mmCIF file of C-alpha atoms in Angstrom:
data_model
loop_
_atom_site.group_PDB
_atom_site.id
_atom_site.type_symbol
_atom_site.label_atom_id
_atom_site.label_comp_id
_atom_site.label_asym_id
_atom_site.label_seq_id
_atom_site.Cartn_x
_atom_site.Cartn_y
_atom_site.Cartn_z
ATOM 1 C CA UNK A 22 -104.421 -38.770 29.539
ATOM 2 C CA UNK A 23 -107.954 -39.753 30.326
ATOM 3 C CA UNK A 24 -110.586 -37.809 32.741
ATOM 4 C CA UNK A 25 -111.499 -40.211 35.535
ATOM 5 C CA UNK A 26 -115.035 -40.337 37.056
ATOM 6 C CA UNK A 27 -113.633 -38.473 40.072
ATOM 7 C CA UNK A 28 -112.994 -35.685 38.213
ATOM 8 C CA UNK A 29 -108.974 -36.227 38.457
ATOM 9 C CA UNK A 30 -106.629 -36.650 34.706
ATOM 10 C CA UNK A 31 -104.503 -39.635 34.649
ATOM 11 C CA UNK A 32 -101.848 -41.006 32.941
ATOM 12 C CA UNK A 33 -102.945 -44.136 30.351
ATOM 13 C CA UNK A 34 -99.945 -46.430 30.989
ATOM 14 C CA UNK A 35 -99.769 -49.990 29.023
ATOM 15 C CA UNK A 36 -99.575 -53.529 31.411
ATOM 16 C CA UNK A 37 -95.618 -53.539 30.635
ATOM 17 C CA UNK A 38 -95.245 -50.579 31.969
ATOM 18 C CA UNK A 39 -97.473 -50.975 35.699
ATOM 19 C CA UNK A 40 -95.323 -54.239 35.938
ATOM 20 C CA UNK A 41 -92.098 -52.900 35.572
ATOM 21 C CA UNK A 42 -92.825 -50.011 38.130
ATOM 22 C CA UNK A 43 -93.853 -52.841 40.435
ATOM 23 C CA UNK A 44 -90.722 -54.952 40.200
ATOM 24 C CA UNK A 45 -88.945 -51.475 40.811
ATOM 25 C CA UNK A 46 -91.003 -50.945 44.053
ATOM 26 C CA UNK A 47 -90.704 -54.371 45.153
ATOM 27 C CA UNK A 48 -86.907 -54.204 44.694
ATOM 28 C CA UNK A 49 -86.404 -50.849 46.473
ATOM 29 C CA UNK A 50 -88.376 -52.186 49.453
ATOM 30 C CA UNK A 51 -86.690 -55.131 50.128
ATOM 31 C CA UNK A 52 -83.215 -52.872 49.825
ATOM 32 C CA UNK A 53 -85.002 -50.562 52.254
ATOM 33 C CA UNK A 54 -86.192 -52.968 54.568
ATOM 34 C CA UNK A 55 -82.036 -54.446 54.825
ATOM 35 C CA UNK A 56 -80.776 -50.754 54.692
ATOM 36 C CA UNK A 57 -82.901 -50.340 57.540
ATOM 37 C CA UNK A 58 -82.430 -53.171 59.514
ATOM 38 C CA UNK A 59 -78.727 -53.467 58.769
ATOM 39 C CA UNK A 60 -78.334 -49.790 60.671
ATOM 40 C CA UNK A 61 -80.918 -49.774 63.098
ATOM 41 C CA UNK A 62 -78.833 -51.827 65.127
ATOM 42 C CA UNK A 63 -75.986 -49.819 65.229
ATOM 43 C CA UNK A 64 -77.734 -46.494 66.068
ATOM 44 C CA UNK A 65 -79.778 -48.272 69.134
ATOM 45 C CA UNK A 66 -76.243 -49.978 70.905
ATOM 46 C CA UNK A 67 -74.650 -46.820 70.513
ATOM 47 C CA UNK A 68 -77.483 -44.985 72.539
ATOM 48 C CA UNK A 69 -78.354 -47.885 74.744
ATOM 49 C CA UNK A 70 -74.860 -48.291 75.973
ATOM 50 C CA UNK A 71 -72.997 -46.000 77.959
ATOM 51 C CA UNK A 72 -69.432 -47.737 77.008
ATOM 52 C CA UNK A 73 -70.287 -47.391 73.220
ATOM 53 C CA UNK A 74 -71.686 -43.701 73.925
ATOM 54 C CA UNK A 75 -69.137 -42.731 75.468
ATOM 55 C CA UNK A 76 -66.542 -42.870 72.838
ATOM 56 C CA UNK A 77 -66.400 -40.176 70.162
ATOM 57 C CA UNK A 78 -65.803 -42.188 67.075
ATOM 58 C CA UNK A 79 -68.895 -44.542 68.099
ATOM 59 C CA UNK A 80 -70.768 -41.736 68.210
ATOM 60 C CA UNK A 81 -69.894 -40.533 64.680
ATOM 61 C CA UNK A 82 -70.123 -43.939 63.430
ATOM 62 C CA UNK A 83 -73.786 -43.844 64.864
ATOM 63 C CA UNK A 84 -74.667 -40.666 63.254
ATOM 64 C CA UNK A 85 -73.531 -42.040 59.504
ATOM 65 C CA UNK A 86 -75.606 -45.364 60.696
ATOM 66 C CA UNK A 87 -78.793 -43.457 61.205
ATOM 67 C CA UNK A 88 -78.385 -40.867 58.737
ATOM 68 C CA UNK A 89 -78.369 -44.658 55.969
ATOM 69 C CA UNK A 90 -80.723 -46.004 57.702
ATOM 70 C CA UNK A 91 -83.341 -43.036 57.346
ATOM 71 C CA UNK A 92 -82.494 -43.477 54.230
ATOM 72 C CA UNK A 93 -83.179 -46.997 53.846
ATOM 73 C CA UNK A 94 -86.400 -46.214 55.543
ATOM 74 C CA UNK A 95 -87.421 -43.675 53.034
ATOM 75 C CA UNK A 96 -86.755 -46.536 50.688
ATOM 76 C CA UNK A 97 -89.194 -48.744 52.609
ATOM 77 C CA UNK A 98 -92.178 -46.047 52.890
ATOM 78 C CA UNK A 99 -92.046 -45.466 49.411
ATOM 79 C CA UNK A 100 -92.235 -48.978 48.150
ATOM 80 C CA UNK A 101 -95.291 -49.794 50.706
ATOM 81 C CA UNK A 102 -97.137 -46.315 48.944
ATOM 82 C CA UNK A 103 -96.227 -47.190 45.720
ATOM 83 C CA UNK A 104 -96.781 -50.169 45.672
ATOM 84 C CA UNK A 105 -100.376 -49.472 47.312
ATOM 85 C CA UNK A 106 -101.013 -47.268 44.895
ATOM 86 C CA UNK A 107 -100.379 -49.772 41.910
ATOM 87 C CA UNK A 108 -102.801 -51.562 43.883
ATOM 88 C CA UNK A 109 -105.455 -49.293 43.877
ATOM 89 C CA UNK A 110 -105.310 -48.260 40.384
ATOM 90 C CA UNK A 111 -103.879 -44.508 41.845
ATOM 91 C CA UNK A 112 -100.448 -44.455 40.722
ATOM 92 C CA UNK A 113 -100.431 -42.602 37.545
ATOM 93 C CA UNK A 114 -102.902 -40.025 38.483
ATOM 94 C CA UNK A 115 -101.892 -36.322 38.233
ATOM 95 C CA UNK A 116 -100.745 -34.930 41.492
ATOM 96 C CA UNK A 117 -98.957 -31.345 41.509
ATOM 97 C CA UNK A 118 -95.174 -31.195 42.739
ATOM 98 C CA UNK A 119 -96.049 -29.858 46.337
ATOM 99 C CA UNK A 120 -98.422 -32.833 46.752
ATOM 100 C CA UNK A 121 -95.166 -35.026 45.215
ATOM 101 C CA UNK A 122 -92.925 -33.229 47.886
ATOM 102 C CA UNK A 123 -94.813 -33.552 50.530
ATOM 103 C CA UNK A 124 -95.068 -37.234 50.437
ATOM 104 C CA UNK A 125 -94.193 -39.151 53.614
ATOM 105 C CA UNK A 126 -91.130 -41.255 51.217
ATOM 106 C CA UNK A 127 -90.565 -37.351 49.775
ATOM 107 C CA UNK A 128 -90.529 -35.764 53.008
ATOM 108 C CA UNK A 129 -87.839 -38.595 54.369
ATOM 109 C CA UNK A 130 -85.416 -38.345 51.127
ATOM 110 C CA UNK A 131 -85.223 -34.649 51.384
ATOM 111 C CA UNK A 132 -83.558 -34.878 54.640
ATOM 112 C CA UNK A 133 -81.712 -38.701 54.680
ATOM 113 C CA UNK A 134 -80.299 -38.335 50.816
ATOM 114 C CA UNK A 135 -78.170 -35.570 51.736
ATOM 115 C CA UNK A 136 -77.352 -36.125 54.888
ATOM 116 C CA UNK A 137 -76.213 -39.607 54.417
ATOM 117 C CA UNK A 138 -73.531 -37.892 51.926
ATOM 118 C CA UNK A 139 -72.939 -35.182 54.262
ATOM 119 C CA UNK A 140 -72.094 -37.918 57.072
ATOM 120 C CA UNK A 141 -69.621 -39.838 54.852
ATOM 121 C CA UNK A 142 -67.722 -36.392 54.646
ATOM 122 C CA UNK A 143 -67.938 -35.555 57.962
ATOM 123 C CA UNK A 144 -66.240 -39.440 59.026
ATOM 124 C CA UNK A 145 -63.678 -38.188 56.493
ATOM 125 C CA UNK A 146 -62.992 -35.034 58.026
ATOM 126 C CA UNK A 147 -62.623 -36.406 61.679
ATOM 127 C CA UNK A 148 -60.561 -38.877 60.407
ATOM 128 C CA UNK A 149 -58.082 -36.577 59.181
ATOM 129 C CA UNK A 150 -57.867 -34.164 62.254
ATOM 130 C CA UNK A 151 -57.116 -37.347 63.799
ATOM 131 C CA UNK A 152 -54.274 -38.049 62.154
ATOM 132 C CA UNK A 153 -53.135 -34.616 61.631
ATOM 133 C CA UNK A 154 -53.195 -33.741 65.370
ATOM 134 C CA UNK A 155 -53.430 -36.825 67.132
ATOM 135 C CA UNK A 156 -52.350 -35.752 70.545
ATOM 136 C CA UNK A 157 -54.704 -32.917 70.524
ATOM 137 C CA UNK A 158 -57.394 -35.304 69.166
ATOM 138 C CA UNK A 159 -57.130 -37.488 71.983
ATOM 139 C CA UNK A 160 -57.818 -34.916 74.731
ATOM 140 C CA UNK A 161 -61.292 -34.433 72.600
ATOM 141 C CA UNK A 162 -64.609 -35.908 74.574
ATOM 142 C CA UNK A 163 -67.952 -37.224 72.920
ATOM 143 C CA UNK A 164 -69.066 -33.270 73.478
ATOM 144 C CA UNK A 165 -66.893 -32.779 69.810
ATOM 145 C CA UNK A 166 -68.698 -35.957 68.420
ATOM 146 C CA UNK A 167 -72.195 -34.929 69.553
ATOM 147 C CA UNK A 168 -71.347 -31.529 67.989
ATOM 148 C CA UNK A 169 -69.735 -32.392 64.471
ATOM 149 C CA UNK A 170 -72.766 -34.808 64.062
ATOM 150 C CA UNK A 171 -75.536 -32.228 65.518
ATOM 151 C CA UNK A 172 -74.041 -29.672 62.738
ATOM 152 C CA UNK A 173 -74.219 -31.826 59.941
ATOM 153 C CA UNK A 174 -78.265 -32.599 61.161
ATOM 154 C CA UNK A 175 -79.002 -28.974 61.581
ATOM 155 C CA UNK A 176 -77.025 -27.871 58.474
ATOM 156 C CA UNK A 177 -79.575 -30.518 56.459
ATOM 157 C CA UNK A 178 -82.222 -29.357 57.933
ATOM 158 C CA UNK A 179 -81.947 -25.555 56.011
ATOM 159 C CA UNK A 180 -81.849 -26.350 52.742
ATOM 160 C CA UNK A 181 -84.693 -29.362 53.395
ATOM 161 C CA UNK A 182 -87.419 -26.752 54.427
ATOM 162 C CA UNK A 183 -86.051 -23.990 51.608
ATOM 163 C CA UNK A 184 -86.912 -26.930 49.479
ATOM 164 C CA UNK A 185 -90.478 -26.952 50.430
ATOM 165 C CA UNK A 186 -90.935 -23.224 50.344
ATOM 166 C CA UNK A 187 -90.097 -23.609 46.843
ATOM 167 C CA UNK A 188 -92.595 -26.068 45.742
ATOM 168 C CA UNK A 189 -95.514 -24.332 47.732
ATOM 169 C CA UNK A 190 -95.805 -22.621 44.699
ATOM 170 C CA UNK A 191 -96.341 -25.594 42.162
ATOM 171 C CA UNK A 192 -99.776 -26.694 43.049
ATOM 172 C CA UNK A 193 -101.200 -27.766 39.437
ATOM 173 C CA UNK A 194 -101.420 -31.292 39.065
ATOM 174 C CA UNK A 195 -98.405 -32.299 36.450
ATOM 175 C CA UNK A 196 -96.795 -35.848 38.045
ATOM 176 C CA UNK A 197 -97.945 -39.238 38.296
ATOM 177 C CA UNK A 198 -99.240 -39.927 41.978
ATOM 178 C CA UNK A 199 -95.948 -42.447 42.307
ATOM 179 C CA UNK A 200 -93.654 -39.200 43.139
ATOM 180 C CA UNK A 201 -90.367 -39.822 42.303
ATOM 181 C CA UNK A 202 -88.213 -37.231 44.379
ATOM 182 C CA UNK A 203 -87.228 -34.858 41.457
ATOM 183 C CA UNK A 204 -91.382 -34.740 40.683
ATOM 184 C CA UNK A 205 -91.547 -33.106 44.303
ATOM 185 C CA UNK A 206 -88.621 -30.725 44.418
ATOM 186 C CA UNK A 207 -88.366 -27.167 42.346
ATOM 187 C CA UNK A 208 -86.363 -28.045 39.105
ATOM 188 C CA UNK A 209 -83.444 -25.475 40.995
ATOM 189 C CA UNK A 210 -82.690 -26.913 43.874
ATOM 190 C CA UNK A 211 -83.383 -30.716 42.521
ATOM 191 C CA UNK A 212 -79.928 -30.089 40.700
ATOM 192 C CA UNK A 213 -78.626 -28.756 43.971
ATOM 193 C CA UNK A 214 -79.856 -31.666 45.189
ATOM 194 C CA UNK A 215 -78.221 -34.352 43.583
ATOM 195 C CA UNK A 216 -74.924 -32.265 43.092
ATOM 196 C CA UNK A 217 -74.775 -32.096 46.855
ATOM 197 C CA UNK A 218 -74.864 -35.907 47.415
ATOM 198 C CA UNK A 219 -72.407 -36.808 44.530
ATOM 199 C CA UNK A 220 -69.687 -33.596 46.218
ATOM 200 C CA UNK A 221 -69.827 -35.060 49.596
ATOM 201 C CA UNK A 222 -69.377 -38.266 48.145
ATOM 202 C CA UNK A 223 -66.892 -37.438 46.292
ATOM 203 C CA UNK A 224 -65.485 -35.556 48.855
ATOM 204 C CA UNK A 225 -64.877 -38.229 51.659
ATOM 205 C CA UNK A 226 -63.117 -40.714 49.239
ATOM 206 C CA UNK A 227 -61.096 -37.799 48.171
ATOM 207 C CA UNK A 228 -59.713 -36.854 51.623
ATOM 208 C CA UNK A 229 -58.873 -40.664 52.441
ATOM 209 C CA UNK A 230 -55.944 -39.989 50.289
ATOM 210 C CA UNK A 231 -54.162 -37.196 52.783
ATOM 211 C CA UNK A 232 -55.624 -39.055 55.608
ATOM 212 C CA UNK A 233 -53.596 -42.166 54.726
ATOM 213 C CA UNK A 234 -50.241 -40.091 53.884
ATOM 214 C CA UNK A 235 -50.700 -38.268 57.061
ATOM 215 C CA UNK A 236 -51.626 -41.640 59.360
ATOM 216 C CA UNK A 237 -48.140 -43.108 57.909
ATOM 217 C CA UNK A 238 -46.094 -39.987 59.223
ATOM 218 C CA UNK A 239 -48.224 -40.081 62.712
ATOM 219 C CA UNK A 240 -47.255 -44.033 63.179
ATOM 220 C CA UNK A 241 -43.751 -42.869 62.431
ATOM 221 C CA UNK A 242 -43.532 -40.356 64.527
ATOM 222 C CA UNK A 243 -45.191 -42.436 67.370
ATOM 223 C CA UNK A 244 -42.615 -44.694 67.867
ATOM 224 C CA UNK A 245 -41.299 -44.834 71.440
ATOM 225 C CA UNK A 246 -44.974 -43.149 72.311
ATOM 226 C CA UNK A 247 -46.108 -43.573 75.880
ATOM 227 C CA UNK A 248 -49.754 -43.534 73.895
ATOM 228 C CA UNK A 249 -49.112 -46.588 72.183
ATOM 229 C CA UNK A 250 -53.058 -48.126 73.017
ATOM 230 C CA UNK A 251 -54.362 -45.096 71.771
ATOM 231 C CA UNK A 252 -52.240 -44.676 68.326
ATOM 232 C CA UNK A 253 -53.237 -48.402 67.954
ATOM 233 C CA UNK A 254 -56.976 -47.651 68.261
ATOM 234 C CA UNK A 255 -56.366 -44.650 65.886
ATOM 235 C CA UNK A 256 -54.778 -46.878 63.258
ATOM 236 C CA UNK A 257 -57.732 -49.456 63.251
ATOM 237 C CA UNK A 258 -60.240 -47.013 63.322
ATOM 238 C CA UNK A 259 -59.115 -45.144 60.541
ATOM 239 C CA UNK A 260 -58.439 -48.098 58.104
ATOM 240 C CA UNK A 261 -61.870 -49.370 59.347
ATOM 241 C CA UNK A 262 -63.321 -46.221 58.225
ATOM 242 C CA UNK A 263 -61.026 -46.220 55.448
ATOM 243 C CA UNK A 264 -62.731 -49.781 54.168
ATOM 244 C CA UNK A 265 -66.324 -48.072 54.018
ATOM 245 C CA UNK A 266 -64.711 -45.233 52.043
ATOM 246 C CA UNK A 267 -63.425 -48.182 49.189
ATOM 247 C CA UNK A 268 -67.304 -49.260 49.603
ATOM 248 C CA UNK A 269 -68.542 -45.728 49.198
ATOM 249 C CA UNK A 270 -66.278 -44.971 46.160
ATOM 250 C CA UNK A 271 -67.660 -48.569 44.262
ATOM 251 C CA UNK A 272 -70.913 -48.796 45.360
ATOM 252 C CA UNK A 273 -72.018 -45.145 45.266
ATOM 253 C CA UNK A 274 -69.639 -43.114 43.302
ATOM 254 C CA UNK A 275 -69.499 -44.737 40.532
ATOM 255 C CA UNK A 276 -73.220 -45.948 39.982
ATOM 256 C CA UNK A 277 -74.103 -42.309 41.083
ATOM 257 C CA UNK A 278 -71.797 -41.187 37.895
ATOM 258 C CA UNK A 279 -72.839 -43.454 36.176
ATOM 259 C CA UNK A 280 -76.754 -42.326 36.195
ATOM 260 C CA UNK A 281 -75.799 -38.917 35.654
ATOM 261 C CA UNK A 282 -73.554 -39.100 32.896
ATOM 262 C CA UNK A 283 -73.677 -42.590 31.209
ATOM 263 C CA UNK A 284 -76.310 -41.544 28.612
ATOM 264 C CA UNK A 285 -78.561 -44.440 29.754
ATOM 265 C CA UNK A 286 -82.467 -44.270 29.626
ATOM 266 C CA UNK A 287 -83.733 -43.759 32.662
ATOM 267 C CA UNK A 288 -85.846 -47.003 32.301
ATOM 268 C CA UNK A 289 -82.421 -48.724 32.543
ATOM 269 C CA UNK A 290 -81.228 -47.205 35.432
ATOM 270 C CA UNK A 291 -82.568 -49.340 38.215
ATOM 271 C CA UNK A 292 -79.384 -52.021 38.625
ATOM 272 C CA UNK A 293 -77.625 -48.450 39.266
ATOM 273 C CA UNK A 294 -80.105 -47.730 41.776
ATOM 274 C CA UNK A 295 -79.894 -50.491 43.579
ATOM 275 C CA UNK A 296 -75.815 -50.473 43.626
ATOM 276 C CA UNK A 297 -76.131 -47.110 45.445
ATOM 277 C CA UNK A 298 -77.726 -48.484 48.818
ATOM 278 C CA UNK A 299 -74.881 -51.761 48.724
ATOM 279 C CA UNK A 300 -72.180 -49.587 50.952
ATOM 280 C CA UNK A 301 -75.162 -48.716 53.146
ATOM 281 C CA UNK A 302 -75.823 -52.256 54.311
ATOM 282 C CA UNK A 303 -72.504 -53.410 54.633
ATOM 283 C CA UNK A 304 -72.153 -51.392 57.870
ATOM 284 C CA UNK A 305 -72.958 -53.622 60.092
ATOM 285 C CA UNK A 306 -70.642 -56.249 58.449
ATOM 286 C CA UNK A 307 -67.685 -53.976 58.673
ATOM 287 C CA UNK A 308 -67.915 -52.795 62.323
ATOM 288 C CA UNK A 309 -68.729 -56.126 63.797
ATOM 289 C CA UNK A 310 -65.448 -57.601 62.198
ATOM 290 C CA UNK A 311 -63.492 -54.361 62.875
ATOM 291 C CA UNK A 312 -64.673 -53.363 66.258
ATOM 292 C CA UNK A 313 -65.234 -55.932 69.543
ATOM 293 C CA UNK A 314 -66.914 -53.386 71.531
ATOM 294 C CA UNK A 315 -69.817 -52.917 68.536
ATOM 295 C CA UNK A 316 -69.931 -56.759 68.186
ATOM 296 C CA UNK A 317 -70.837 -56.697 71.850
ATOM 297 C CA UNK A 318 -73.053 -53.812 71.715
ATOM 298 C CA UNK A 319 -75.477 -55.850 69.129
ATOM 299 C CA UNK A 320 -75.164 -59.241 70.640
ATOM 300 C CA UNK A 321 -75.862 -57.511 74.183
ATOM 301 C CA UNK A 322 -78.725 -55.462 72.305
ATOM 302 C CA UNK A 323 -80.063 -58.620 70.795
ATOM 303 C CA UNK A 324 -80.323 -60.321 73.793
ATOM 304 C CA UNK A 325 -81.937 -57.405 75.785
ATOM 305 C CA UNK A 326 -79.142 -56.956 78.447
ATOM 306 C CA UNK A 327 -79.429 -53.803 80.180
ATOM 307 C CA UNK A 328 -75.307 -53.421 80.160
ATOM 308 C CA UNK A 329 -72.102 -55.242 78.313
ATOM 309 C CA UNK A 330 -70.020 -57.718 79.768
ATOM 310 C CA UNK A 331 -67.658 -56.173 81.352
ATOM 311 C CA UNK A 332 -63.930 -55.784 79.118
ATOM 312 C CA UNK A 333 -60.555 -57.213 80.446
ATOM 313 C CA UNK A 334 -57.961 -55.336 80.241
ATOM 314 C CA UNK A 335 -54.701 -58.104 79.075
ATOM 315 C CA UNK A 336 -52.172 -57.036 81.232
ATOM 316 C CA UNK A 337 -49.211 -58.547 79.000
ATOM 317 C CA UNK A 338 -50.956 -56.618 76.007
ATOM 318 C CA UNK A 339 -49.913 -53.405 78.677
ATOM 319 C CA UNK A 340 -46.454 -54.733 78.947
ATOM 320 C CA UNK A 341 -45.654 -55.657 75.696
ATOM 321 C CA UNK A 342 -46.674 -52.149 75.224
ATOM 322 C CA UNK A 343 -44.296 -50.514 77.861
ATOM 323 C CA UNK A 344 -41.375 -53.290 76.850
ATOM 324 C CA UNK A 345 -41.625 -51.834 73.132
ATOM 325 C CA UNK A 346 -41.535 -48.252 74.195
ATOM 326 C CA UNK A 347 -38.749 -48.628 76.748
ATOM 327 C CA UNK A 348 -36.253 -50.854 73.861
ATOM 328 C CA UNK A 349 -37.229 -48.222 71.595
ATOM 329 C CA UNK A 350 -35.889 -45.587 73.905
ATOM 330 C CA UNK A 351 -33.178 -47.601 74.867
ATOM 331 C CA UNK A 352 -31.749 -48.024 70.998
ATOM 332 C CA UNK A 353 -33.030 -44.421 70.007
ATOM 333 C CA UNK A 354 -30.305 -43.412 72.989
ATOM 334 C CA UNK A 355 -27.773 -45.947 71.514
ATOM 335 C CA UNK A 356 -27.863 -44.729 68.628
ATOM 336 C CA UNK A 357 -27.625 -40.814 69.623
ATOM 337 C CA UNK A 358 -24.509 -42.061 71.701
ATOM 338 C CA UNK A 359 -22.844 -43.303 68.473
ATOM 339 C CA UNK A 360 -23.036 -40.581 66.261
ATOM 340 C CA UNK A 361 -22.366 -38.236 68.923
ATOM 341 C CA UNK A 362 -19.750 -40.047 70.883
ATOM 342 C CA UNK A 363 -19.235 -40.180 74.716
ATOM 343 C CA UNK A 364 -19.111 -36.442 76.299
#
C-alpha cells in the first residue's frame, strides 16, 4: 500500500497486473454490450405490440429477456467505470464495501444476477403447469403471466435492499476502487448470493426432466382433441423453451460449477466468466427461429411500424386439423365396436 497525496491508501499493483484487469474489462463490456443488445429487442416488441403482449408465454419470455439483459447491462456499466478508472490511475484505491455496493454496476448485479436465475426457474415452472394441466392452462390470460413475472421482480427486490442494509455498516476503506460484487456485499449474504443463482439454475434444468415425461403423456392423451392448434403451440413452446434450458445447463451450469468448485485461481477464471453470459445472448437466435410472431415483432420493431402485418390464418392447416380429429374418432369408435361387438 502507498499513501497518495490526496490523503487516500492504495493498492501498488505491477504493469502485468493493470493490463490483465483491462483485457478483463474490455472483454466483459463487449459481452455486455451483445447481452444487452441481443435482449433489448425482445423486451421492447413484446411491449410495443399488442399481438405479442397479449399472449402469456411472450410475456414470460419477455420478463427472462429483460431480467439478461439488465444483466448484460450491469456488465456494460461496469466495464465503462472500470475501465475509466484504469484510466485515471483510481482503480486500486481503497474504497470501503458500502462504497463497493453501492456502485452503479453493484447496484445493477444485486438485482439482475438473481433475478435472471430466478426467471429461468420461473419459465420452468410455467412450463410444467402447462403440461400438467393443459386444459386448465389454456383458459389462463396474460393477467397469470404479468403476475408470475411481477412476483419473481418483487421477490428480488427483498433480499436486494436487505443486502444494502447489511453493508451500511462496513464503511472503512478495505477494496480496490474496481468493486467486484462480492467486495460490495456482507460476506453472509454474498454466499446467499451466489447459492441462489446456481439453485435456480439448477433448478429449471432439473424440472425440464418431468416437464418432458409429462408433455409426452399430454400429446398422448390429446389425440382426437378438438384443441389440436393449441396442444401444437404447447408442444413448440415447450421444446423451444426446452432448447434454452440445454443452453442454460452448458453455458451456465457448468462454468458456474466450475468456478466454485474446480480449485482454479481466481486469476484463471475469466474464460468461465465469459461462458456464463453465452445462453444469455442466444435468445434472440432461438425465438426468431422458433417463433414467427417474435421474428415479426423485431423486424416490425426494426423498421419502426406502429403494428404487425396482419397473420393469415391457412384454412387447410384448420382442416387438416378437423380431418385428423374426426378419423381419429372415427377408428377410436371402430375399434371400441370390435372388442365390444355389435349391441
Amino acid at each position: 500500500l502507498r499513501n497518495r497525496t490526496d490523503g487516500q491508501w492504495e493498492q501498488v499493483q505491477p504493469q502485468a497486473v493493470i493490463d490483465a484487469n483491462m483485457r478483463n474489462f474490455i472483454i466483459y463490456g463487449i459481452e455486455g454490450l451483445l447481452m444487452t443488445l441481443t435482449n433489448l429487442p425482445i423486451v421492447l416488441s413484446v411491449l410495443r405490440y399488442k399481438a405479442l403482449h397479449d399472449q402469456k408465454e411472450f410475456i414470460i419470455v419477455a420478463g427472462l429477456a429483460f431480467a439478461d439483459g439488465f444483466n448484460g447491462f450491469a456488465f456494460l456499466v461496469a466495464a465503462i467505470g472500470r475501465i475509466n478508472q484504469l484510466l485515471n490511475g483510481d482503480a486500486f484505491v481503497l474504497k470501503s464495501r458500502w462504497h463497493c455496493g453501492t456502485t452503479v454496476w453493484n447496484i445493477c448485479w444485486t438485482f439482475a444476477n438473481n433475478l435472471a436465475g430466478l426467471m429461468l426457474l420461473v419459465v420452468s415452472i410455467d412450463r410444467l403447469l402447462a403440461v400438467s394441466f393443459p386444459i386448465q392452462y389454456f383458459t389462463f390470460t396474460k393477467r397469470y403471466a404479468c403476475i408470475l413475472v411481477g412476483s419473481a421482480f418483487t421477490y428480488i427486490c427483498i433480499p436486494a435492499t436487505v443486502s444494502f442494509v447489511l453493508s451500511y455498516q462496513y464503511q472503512d476503506p478495505e477494496f480496490p476502487a474496481y468493486c467486484l460484487i462480492g467486495m460490495g456485499m456482507h460476506n453472509g449474504y454474498y454466499e446467499y448470493f451466489v447459492m441462489f443463482h446456481l439453485v435456480t439454475s439448477f433448478g429449471s434444468v432439473l424440472l425440464y426432466g418431468p416437464i418432458i415425461f409429462m408433455l409426452k403423456r399430454t400429446l398422448r392423451r390429446a389425440v382426437g382433441s378438438r384443441e389440436v392448434v393449441k396442444i401444437a403451440r404447447l408442444k413448440k413452446v415447450t421444446y423451444t423453451l426446452g432448447i434454452h434450458t440445454c443452453f442454460t445447463f452448458l453455458f451456465n451450469m457448468v462454468p458456474d460449477l466450475l468456478i466454485l468448485y474446480s480449485g482454479i485461481p481466481s486469476s484463471s477464471q475469466t474464460p468461465f466468466y465469459m461462458m456464463l453470459n453465452v445462453n444469455a445472448m442466444v435468445n434472440i437466435l432461438i425465438y426468431m427461429f422458433r417463433f414467427k410472431e417474435m421474428r415479426n415483432g423485431l423486424k416490425a420493431l426494426i423498421m419502426c411500424r406502429r403494428k404487425l402485418p396482419a397473420t393469415t390464418v391457412r384454412v387447410h392447416s384448420i382442416q387438416i386439423s378437423q380431418r385428423t380429429w374426426s378419423l381419429s374418432t372415427y377408428f377410436s369408435s371402430k375399434r371400441s365396436s370390435v372388442v365390444t361387438g355389435p349391441e
